[in-house]
Coordinates of C-alpha atoms in Angstrom, one line a residue:
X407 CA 178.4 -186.9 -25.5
X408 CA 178.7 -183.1 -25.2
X409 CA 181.2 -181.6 -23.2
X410 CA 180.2 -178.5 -21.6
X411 CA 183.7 -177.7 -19.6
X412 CA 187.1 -177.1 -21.7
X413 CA 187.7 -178.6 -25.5
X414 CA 187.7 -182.3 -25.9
X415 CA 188.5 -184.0 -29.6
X416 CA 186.9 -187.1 -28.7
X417 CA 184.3 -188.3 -30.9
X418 CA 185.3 -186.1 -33.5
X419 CA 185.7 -187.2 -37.3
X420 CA 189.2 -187.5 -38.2
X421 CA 188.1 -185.1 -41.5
X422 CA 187.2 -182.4 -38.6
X423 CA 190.7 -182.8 -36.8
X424 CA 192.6 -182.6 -40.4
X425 CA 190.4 -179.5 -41.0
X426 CA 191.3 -177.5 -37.7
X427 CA 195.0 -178.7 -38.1
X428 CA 195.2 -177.4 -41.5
X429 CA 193.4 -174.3 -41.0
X430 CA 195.6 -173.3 -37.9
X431 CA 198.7 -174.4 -40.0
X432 CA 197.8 -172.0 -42.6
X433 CA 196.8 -169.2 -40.5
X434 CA 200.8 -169.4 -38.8
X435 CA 202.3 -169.6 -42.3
X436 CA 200.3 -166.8 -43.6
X437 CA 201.7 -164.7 -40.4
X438 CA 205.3 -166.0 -40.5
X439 CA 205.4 -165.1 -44.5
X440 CA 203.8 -161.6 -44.0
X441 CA 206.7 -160.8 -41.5
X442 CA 208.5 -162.2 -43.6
X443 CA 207.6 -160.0 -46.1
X444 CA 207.1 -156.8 -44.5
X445 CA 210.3 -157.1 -42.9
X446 CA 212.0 -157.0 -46.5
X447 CA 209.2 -153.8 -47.8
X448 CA 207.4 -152.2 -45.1
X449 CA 204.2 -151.7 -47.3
X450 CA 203.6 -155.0 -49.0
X451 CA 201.3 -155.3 -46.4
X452 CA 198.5 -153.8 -48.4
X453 CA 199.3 -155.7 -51.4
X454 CA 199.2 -158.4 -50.0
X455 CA 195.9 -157.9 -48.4
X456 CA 194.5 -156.8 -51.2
X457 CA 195.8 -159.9 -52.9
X458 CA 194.1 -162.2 -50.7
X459 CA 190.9 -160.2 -50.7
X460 CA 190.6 -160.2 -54.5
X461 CA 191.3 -164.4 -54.2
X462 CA 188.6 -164.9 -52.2
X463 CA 186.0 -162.7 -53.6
X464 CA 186.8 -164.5 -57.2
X465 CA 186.6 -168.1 -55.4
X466 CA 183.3 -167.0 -53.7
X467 CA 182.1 -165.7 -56.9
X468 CA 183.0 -169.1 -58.5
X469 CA 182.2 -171.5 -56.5
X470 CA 179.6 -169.8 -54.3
X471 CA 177.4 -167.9 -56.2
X472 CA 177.9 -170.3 -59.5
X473 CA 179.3 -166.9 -61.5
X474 CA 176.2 -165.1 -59.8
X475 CA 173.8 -167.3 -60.8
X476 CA 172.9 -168.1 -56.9
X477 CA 171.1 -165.5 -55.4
X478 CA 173.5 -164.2 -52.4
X479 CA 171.8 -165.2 -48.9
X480 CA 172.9 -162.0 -46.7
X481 CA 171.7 -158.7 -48.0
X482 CA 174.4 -157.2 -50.6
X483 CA 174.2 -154.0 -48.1
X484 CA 174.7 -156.3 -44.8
X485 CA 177.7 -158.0 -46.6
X486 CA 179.2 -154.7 -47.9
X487 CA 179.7 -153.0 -44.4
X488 CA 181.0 -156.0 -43.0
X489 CA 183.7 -156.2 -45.8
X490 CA 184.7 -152.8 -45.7
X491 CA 185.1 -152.8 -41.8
X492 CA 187.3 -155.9 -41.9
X493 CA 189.3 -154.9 -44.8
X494 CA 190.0 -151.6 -43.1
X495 CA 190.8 -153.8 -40.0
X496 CA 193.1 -155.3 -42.0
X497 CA 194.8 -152.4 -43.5
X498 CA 195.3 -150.9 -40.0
X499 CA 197.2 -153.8 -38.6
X500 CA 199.4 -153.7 -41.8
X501 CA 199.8 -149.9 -40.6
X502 CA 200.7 -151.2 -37.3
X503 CA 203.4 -153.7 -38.5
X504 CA 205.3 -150.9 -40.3
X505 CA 206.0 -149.9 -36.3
X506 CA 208.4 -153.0 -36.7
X507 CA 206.7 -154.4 -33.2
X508 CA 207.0 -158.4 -33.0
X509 CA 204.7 -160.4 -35.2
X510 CA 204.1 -162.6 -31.5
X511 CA 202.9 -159.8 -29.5
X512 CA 201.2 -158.1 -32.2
X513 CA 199.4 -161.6 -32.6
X514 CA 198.4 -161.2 -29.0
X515 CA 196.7 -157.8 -29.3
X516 CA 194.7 -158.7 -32.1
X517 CA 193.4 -162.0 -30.2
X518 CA 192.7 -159.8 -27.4
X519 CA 189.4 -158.5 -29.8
X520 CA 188.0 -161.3 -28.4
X521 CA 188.0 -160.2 -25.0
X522 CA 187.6 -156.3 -26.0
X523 CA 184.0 -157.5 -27.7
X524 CA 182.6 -159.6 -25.1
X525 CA 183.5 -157.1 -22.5
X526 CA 181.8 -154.3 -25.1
X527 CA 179.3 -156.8 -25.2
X528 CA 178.4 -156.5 -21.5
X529 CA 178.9 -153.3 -20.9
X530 CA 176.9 -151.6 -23.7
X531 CA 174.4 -154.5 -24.4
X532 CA 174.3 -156.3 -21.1
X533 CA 175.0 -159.4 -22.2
X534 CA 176.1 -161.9 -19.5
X535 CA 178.5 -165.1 -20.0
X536 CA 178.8 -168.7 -19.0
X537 CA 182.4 -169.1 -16.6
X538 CA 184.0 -171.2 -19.6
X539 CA 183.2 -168.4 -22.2
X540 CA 186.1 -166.3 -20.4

C-alpha cells in the first residue's frame, strides 16, 4: 500500500527503520561534536571537513570502485563540480560557525535549502509541486 499524504513506517522492513534511525543518530552527533569542537578552536571546522571528505573518498575508492578497478558510472567531470560545490558549501557554513550563532538555528537555515531550491525551482524553471511536497 502506498501512501500518498504524510510519512507512514508501516510496512517497512525493520533493516529500513534501523537504517533511518542510525543515519539521523549520526547526523545529530556529528553536529553536537562539531560545536563541540568549534566551540573549543574556531577553525577546526575545516579540518574536520576535510577529514571526513578524505574518509569517504578513500571508502568510495575501496569499496566502490574496487581500487579503481570499476569504471565510475557519473562522468569524472559531472562528479567533480558537484564535489567542489558541496565542499565549498561546506567550508562556508564552517565560516559561518566561527560567528558563534547557535548550532539549532544555524541547523534551521541550512534545512531551509530545501525550500530556497524548490522555490528557485519554480521561479526560474517553472517547475510546479504536489501540496504535500511543501
Amino acid at each position: 500500500k502506498v501512501q500518498t499524504e504524510g510519512l507512514s513506517f508501516t510496512g517497512w522492513s525493520l533493516r529500513a527503520k534501523v537504517a533511518i534511525l542510525v543515519c539521523l543518530s549520526s547526523c545529530c552527533c556529528n553536529v553536537v561534536f562539531l560545536e563541540l569542537l568549534v566551540r573549543k578552536d574556531p577553525g577546526i571546522g575545516n579540518l574536520v571537513t576535510f577529514s571526513q571528505f578524505l574518509i569517504i573518498s578513500v571508502e568510495g575508492f575501496i569499496f566502490t570502485t574496487k581500487f579503481g578497478t570499476v569504471k565510475p558510472k557519473v562522468p569524472f567531470n559531472s562528479w567533480l563540480v558537484l564535489v567542489i560545490m558541496y565542499f565549498l558549501v561546506s567550508v562556508t557554513n564552517n565560516y559561518a560557525l566561527s560567528y558563534h550563532i547557535p548550532m539549532p538555528l544555524h541547523m534551521i537555515f541550512r534545512a531551509g535549502s530545501l525550500m530556497a531550491n524548490m522555490i528557485m525551482g519554480m521561479v526560474l524553471l517553472g517547475k510546479r509541486y504536489k501540496t504535500v511536497k511543501y
